[in-house]
Each structure stands twice: as C-alpha cells, then as structure tokens.
CSV table of C-alpha atoms and ligand atoms in Angstrom, one decimal:
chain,number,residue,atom,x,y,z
A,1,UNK,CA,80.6,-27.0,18.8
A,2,UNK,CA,79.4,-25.7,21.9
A,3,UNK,CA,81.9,-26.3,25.0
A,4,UNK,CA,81.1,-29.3,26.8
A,5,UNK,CA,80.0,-28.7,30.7
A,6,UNK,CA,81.8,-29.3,33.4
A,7,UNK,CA,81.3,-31.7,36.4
A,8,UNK,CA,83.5,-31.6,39.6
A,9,UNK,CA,83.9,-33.4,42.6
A,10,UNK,CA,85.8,-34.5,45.1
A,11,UNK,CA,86.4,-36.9,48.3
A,12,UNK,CA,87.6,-36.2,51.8
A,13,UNK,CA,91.1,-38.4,51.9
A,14,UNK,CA,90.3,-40.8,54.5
A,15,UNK,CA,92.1,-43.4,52.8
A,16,UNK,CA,91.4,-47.0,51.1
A,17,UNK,CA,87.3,-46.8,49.7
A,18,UNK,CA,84.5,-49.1,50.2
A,19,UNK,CA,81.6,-50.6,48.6
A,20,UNK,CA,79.3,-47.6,50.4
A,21,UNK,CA,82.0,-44.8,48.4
A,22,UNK,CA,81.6,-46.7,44.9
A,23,UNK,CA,78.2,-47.4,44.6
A,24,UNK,CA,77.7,-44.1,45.9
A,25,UNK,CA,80.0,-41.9,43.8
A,26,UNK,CA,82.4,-43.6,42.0
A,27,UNK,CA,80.0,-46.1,40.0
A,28,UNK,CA,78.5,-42.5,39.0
A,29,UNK,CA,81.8,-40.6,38.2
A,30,UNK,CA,83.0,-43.1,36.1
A,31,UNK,CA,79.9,-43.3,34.0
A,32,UNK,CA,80.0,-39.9,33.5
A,33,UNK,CA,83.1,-39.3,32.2
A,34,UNK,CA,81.2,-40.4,28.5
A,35,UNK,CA,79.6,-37.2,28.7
A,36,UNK,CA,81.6,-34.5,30.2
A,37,UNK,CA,84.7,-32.4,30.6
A,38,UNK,CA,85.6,-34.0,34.4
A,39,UNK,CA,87.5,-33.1,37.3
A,40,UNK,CA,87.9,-35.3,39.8
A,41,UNK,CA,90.1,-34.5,43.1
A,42,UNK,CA,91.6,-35.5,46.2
A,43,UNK,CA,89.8,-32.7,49.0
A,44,UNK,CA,93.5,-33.3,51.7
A,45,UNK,CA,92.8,-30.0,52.9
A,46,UNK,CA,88.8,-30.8,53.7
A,47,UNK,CA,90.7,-34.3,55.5
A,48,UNK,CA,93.2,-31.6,57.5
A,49,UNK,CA,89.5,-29.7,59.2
A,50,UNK,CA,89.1,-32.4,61.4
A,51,UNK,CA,92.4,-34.8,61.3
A,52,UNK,CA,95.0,-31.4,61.8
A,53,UNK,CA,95.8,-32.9,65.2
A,54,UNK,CA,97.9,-36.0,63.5
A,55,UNK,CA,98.1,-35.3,59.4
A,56,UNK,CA,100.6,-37.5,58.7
A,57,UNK,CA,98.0,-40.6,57.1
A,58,UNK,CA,96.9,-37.6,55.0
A,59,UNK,CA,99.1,-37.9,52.0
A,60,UNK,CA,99.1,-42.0,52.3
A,61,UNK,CA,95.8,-41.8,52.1
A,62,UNK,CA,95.5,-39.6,49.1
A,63,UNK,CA,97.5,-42.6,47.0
A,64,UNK,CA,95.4,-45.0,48.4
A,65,UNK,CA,92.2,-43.5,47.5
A,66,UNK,CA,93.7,-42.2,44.5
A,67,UNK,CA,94.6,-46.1,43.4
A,68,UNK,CA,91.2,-47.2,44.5
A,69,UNK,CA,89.9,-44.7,41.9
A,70,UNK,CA,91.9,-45.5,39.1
A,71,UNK,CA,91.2,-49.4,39.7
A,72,UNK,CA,87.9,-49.0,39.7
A,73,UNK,CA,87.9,-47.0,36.0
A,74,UNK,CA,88.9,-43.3,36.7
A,75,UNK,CA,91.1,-42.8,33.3
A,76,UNK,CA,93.2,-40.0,33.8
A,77,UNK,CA,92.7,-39.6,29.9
A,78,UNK,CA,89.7,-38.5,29.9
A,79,UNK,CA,89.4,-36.9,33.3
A,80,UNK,CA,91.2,-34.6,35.5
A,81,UNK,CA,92.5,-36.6,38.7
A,82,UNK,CA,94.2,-34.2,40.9
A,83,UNK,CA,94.8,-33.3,44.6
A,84,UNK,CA,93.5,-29.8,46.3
A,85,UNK,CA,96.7,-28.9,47.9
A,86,UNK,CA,98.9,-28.9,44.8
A,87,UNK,CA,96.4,-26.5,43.5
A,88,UNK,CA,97.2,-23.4,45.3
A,89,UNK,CA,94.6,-21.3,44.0
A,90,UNK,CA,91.8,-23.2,46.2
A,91,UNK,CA,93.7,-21.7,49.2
A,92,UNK,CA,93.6,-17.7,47.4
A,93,UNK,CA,89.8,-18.0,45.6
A,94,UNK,CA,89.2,-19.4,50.2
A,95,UNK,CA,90.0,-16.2,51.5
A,96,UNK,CA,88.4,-14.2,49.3
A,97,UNK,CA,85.3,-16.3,49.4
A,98,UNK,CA,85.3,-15.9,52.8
A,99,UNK,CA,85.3,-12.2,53.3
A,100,UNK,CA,81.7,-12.2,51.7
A,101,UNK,CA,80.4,-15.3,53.6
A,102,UNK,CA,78.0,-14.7,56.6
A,103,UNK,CA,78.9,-16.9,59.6
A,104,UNK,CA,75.2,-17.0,60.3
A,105,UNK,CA,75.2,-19.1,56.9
A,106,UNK,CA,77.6,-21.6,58.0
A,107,UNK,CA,76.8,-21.6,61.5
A,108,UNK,CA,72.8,-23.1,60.2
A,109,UNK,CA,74.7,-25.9,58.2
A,110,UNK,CA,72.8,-29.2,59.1
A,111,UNK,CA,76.6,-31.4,59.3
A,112,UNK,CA,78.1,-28.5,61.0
A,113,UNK,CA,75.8,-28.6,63.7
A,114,UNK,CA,74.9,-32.3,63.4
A,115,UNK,CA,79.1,-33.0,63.4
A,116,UNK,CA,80.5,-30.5,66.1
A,117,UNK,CA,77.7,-32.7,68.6
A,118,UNK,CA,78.5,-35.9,67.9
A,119,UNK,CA,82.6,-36.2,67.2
A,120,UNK,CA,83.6,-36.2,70.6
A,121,UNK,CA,86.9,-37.5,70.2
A,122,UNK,CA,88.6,-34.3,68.3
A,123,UNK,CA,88.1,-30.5,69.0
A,124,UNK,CA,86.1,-29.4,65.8
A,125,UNK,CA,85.5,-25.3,67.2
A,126,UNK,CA,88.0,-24.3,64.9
A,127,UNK,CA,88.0,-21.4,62.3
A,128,UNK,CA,88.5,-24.2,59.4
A,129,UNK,CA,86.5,-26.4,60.4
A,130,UNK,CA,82.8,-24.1,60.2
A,131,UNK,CA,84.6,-22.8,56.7
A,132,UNK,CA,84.2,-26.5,55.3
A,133,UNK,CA,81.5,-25.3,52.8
A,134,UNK,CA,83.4,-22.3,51.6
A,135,UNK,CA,86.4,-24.2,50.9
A,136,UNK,CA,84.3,-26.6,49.3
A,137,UNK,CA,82.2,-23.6,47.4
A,138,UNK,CA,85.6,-23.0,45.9
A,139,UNK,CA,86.4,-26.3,45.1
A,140,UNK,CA,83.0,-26.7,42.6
A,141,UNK,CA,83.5,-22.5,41.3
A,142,UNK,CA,87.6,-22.4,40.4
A,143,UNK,CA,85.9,-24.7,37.7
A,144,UNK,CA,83.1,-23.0,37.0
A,145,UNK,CA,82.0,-26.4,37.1
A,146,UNK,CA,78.2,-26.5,36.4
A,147,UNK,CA,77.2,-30.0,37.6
A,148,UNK,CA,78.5,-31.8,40.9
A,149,UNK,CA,78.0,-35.5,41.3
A,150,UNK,CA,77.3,-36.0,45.3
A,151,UNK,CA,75.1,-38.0,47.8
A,152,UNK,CA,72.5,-37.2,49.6
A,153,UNK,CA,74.0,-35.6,52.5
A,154,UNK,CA,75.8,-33.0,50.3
A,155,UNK,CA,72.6,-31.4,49.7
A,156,UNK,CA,73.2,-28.8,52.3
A,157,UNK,CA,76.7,-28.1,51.2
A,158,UNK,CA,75.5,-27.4,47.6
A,159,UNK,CA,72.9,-25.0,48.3
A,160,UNK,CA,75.2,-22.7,50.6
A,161,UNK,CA,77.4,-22.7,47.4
A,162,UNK,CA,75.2,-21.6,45.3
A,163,UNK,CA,74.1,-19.0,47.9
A,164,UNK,CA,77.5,-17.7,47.8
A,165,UNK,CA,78.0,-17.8,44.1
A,166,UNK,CA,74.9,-15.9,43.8
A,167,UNK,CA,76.4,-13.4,46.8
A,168,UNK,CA,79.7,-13.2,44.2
A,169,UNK,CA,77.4,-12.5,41.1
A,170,UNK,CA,75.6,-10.0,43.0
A,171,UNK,CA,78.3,-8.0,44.6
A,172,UNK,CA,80.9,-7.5,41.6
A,173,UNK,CA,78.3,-6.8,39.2
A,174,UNK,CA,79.4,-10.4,37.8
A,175,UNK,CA,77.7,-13.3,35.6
A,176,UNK,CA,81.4,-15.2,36.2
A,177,UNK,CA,80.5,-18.2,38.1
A,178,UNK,CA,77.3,-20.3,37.1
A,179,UNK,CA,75.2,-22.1,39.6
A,180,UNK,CA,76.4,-25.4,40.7
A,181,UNK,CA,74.0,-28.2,40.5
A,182,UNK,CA,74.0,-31.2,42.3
A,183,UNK,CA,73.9,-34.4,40.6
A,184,UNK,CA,72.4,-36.5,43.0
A,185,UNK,CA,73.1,-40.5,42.8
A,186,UNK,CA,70.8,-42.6,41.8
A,187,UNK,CA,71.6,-45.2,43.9
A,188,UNK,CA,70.0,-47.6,46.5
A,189,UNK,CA,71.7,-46.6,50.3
A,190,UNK,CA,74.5,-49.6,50.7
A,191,UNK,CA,74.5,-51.2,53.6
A,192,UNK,CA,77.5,-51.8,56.0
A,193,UNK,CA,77.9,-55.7,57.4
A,194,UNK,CA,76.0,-54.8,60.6
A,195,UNK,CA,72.8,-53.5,58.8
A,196,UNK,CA,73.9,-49.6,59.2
A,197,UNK,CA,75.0,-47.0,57.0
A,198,UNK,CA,78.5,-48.0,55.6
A,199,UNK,CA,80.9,-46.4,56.8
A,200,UNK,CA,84.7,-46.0,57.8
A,201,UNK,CA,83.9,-45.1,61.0
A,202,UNK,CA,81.3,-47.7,62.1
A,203,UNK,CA,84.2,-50.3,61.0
A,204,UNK,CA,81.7,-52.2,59.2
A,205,UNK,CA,83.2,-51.7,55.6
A,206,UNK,CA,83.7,-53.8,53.0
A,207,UNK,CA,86.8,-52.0,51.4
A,208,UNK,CA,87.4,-52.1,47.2
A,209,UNK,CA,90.6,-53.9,47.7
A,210,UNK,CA,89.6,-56.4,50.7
A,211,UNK,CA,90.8,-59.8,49.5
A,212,UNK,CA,89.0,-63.0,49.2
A,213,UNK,CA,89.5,-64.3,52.4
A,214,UNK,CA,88.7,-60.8,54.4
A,215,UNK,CA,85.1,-60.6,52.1
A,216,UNK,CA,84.1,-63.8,53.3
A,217,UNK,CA,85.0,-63.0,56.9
A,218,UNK,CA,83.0,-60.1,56.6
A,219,UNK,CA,79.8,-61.9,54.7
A,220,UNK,CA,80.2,-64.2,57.8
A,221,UNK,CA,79.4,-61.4,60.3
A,222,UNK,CA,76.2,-60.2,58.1
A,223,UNK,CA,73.0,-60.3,60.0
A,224,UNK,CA,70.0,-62.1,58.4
A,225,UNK,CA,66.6,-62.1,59.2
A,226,UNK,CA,66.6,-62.5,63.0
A,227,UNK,CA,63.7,-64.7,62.9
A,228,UNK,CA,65.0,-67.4,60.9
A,229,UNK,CA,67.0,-69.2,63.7
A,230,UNK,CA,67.0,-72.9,62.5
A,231,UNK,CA,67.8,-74.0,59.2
A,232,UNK,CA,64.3,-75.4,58.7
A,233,UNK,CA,63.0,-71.8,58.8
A,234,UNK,CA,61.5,-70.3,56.3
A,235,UNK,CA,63.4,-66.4,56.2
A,236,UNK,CA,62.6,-63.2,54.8
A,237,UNK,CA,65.6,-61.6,52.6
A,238,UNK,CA,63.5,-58.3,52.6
A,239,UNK,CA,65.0,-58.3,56.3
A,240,UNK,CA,68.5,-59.5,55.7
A,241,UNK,CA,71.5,-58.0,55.3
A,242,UNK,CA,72.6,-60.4,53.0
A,243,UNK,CA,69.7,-59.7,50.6
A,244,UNK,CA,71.0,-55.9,50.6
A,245,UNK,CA,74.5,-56.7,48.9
A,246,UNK,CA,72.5,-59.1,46.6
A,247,UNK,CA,70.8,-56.5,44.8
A,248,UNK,CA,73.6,-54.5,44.6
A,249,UNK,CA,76.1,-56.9,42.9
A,250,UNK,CA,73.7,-60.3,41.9
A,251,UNK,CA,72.8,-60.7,38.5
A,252,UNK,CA,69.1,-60.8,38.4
A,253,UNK,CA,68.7,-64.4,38.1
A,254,UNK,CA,70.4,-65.3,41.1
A,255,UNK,CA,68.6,-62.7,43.0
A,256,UNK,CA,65.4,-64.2,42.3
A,257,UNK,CA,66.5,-67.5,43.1
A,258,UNK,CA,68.3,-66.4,46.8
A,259,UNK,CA,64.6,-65.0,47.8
A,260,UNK,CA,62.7,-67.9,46.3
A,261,UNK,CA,65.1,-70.4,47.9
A,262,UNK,CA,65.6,-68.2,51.3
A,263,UNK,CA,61.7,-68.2,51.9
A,264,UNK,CA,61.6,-71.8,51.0
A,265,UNK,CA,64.4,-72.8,53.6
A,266,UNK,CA,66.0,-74.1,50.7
A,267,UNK,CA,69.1,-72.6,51.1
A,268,UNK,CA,70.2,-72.0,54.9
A,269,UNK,CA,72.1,-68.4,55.6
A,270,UNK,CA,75.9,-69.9,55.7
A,271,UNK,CA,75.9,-71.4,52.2
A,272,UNK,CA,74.1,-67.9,51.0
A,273,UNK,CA,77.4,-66.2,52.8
A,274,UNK,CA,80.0,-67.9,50.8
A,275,UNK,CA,77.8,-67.2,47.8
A,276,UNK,CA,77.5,-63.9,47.9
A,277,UNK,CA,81.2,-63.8,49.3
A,278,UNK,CA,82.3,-65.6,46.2
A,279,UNK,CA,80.2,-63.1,43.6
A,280,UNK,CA,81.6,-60.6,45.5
A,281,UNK,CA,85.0,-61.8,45.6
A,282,UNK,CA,84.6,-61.9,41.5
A,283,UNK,CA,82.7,-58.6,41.5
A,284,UNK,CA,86.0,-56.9,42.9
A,285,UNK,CA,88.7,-58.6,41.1
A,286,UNK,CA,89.2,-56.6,37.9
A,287,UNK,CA,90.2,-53.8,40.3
A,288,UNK,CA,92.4,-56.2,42.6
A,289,UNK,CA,94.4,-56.6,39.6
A,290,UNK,CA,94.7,-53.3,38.6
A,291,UNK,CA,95.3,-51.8,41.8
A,292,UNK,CA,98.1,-54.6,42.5
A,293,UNK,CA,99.7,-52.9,39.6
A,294,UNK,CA,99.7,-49.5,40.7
A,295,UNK,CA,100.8,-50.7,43.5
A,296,UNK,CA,103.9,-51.9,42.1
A,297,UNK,CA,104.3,-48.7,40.3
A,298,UNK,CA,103.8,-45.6,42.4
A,299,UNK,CA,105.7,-43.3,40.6
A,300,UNK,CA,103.0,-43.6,37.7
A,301,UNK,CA,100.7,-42.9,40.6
A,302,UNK,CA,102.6,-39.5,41.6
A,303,UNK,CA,102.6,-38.7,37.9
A,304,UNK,CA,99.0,-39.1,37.2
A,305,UNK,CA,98.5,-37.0,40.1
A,306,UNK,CA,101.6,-33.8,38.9
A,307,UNK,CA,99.6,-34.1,35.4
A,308,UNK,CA,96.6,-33.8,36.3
A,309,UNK,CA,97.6,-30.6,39.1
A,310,UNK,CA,99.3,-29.0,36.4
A,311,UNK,CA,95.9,-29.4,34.0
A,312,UNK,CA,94.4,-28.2,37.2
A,313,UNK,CA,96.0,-25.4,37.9
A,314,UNK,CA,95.9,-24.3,34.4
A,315,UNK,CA,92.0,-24.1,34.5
A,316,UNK,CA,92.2,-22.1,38.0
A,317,UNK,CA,94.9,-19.4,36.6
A,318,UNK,CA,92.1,-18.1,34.4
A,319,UNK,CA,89.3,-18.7,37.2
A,320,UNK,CA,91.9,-16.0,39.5
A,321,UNK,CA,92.5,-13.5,36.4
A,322,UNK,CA,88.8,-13.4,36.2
A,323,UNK,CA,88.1,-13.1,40.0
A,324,UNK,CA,91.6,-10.4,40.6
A,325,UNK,CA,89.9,-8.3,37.8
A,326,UNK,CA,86.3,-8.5,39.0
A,327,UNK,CA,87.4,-7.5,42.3
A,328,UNK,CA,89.3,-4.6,41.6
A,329,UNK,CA,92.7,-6.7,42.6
A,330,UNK,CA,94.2,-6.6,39.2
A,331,UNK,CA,97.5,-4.2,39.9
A,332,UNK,CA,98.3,-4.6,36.3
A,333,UNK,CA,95.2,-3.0,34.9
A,334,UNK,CA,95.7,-0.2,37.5
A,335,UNK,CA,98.9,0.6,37.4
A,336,UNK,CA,98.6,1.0,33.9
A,337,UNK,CA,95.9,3.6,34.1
A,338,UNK,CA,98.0,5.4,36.6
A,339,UNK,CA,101.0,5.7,34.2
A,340,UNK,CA,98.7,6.2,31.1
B,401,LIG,N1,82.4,-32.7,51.3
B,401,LIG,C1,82.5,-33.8,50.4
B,401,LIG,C2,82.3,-35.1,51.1
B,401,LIG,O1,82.5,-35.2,52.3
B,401,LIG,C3,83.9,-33.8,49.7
B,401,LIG,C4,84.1,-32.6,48.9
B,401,LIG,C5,85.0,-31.5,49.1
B,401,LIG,C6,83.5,-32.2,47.7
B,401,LIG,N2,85.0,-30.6,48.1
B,401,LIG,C7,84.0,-31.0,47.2
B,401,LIG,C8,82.5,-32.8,46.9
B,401,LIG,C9,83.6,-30.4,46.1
B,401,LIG,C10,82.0,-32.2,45.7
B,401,LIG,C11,82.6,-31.0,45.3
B,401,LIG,O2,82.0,-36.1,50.4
C-alpha cells in the first residue's frame, strides 16, 4: 500500500469561529479527513505576530476554537488536532528556514504590504511579523505535508513556500521536502450580516456557537434589496443579504420558493428573517450540543490537544533528523567520523 498523503493546515487563534471560517475551511477539512492522513493545528504563535502587545486571550482562544472545531466534526481519531507552540520543532526548523529566506521575498508579499497599511491600531514593523510566511512555510514542511486546504487569500503565502522549499531542495542537494499544494475551497465567498466579507474584525459575524436568540438578532440587521421599501414591493434576492445565507444553508426547495415568493411580494423581508433565522438556528444545533459538552469537560479538551502534540511532535523529530543531517548539523555523525 502506498503511504497515504498528507494535508496540513492550520488557523490563526483568534478565538470563537464563524459561519465565513466554516464554510470556508472547516466544511472542507472535515470532508477530507475520508481521504487523508491530516493535521490540523492551532497557529498561537502566527496569533502572537500581531497580538504580542496583550497575549493573554491567546491560549483562551486556542480552546475555543479548538471546541468549535471538534463540534463541528474534527475527530481527533482520525486527524491530528494539535497546537504550534507545544510543538517546539516549528520554532528550530523557523530559524533555520530563515537563514535562507531573502527579505526581498517577504518584503513583496501582497498581505504584508496590504496589512502593515491598513492595521493602524498595532505596530506590525516587527522582525516576526514580515517572517509570517516562513513560520508558516514551516508549519506545511515539518509535515512534509503535500496538500494544504486554504482560501483564496492564502495563495500568496503558498507560493513563497514553495519558493523556499524549492531554495531548501536546491541548496542541500535535497529532494526532502515536496512541494506544498494549495487546496483551494470550493466554496461561494460568505457574506457577513452587513453585505461584506465576514469577518471578526468588521463585527459582522455570525459565530458557530451564537444561540438562537443572538442568530435572529443578527438576521434582523441583514440588509435586503434596498429597493424593496414597502411590503407590496416586488424584491430582488439576487441583491439581498438574506438570499446569500440561503444558498449557503437552504435546502433547495426552500431556496426556490424564498426567490419566487420574494419577487412576487409574497413574502415581506421580516417573516424571511425569522426563516432563515430558524433554519439557521437548526443548521447550528448539532454543534451547540456538542460543544456544550466540551464545554463541561475541558480537561478532555486539554487532552485531545497533549495527544495530538505528542503525535505531532513525533512526526517533526524525524522532519529535524532529516534537516540536522542535510545540513551538516548532525554532531553525532561527526563526531563519530572524528573518533573513527
Ligand atoms: N495564515 C493562515 C491564515 O491566516 C493560518 C496558517 C498558519 C496556516 N500556518 C498555516 C494555514 C499553515 C495553512 C498552513 O488563515
């Protein structure tokens, strides 16, 4: 039997996840643990490049995610759940990554450039934070991971690692590492409540583990087509916010009947809020209940997360004899041919 391949990847710990993190990476993750060897980690350290000013959410944030994962059908049977940090070797296979990295390479990263302009608020002109993609370069090749589930806007990040993995290859007369591939998501972009991007810091979210009453708040807020001001009028859901979520979590039938309605005035835009609320509401409550168990149960948490760091790390050890030896840093070897 061949070995199987490997996929890898990982989130920035910014805490509880949203509808924007699951149809865009977790949905994917989970389906894919069917077909491959997986690791799947917490990036703390990548959190720490922009939060080191106050880290002390950090490790909260890791068990929240961490439970949002496992709710929404991570099984730490089949995959490796684990957090950077407790996984030295990331920190080692970084500074020797780093010594063949040209600054010119990170310097021309689209999010660098795009990130250190527009986050005003913190002081991002540090060492750490332009090495992002070599810490993340290490991340995907202490694996020798071969395939790397990510959105969209990872597409930068992925080709500077394979940039340097080729540098690696090239220099030490190595085939070690493959290529990492991206495994982009196939999946439509999810809107926040107010029509943008979703995201944690536009505060329009809709989180995994929002209850009932907070997703209908929120479906209150949606915009919908901005023409339709009276009840009478006729609307157009390929304008509304509303619409969006719909084809995301609807079952076809009720899709098709929303538009027809909509267009029709049939159905006015606060009954279609609590509907979609409620389907919502229904859409998220397998993982309510499972995360209102882990909840209750931490220390299961904490040992998913040792186990899984210890698989980990077990898989890196053989990553850093291979890299020490490649490099000419294996003292063993040499002291042995100096006493032979
Ligand atoms: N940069 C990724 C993000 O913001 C998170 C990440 C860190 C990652 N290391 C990784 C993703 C390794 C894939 C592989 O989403």
């Amino acid at each position: 039997m061949t070995e199987q391949k490997i996929v890898l990847s990982g989130m920035r710990t910014t805490g509880r996840i949203h509808l924007g993190n699951y149809f865009g990476a977790l949905k994917n993750w989970v389906e894919l643990q069917d077909r491959y060897r997986c690791y799947y980690f917490a990036a703390d350290w990548h959190a720490l490049t922009s939060d080191y000013a106050d880290p002390s959410q950090i490790a909260q944030n890791t068990i929240d995610m961490v439970i949002d994962w496992i709710s929404a059908g991570l099984d730490p049977e089949r995959s490796t759940i684990f957090v950077q940090s407790m996984v030295p070797d990331h920190a080692e296979l970084h500074l020797l990554l780093s010594m063949i990295t040209p600054l010119g390479w990170l310097e021309r990263v689209p999010t660098y450039k795009e990130q250190i302009q527009q986050i005003e608020n913190k002081d991002l002109s540090t060492y750490g934070f332009l090495g992002y993609p070599v810490l993340q370069t290490v991340d995907i090749v202490l694996y020798r991971a071969h395939f790397v589930p990510v959105g969209e806007d990872q597409a930068s990040h992925l080709e500077i690692s394979r940039e340097i993995v080729r540098r690696f290859n090239h220099l030490y007369n190595s085939e070690f590492f493959p290529e990492p591939q991206a495994l982009f998501t196939p999946t439509a972009k999810v809107p926040g409540i107010d029509g943008r991007k979703m995201s944690k810091s536009y505060g329009n979210a809709i989180n995994l583990s929002d209850s009932p009453e907070v997703i209908l708040q929120k479906c209150k807020q949606m915009f919908t087509d901005p023409q339709r001001l009276k009840r009478s009028d006729p609307g157009r859901p390929e304008v509304c916010n509303l619409y969006d979520f719909h084809k995301l979590v609807s079952p076809p039938e009720i899709q098709e009947r929303v538009a027809r309605e909509c267009r029709a005035a049939q159905i006015g835009c606060v009954d279609d809020k609590k509907l979609l609320a409620q389907i919502l509401s229904d859409f998220l409550e397998p993982m309510r209940r499972r995360r209102a168990e882990l909840e209750r149960d931490r220390d299961t948490v904490f040992d998913i997360l040792l186990e899984g760091s210890r698989k980990a790390r077990e898989r890196t050890a053989e990553t850093m004899e291979m890299v020490r030896s490649v490099m000419g840093l294996d003292y063993k070897k040499v002291l042995q041919k100096v006493t032979a």
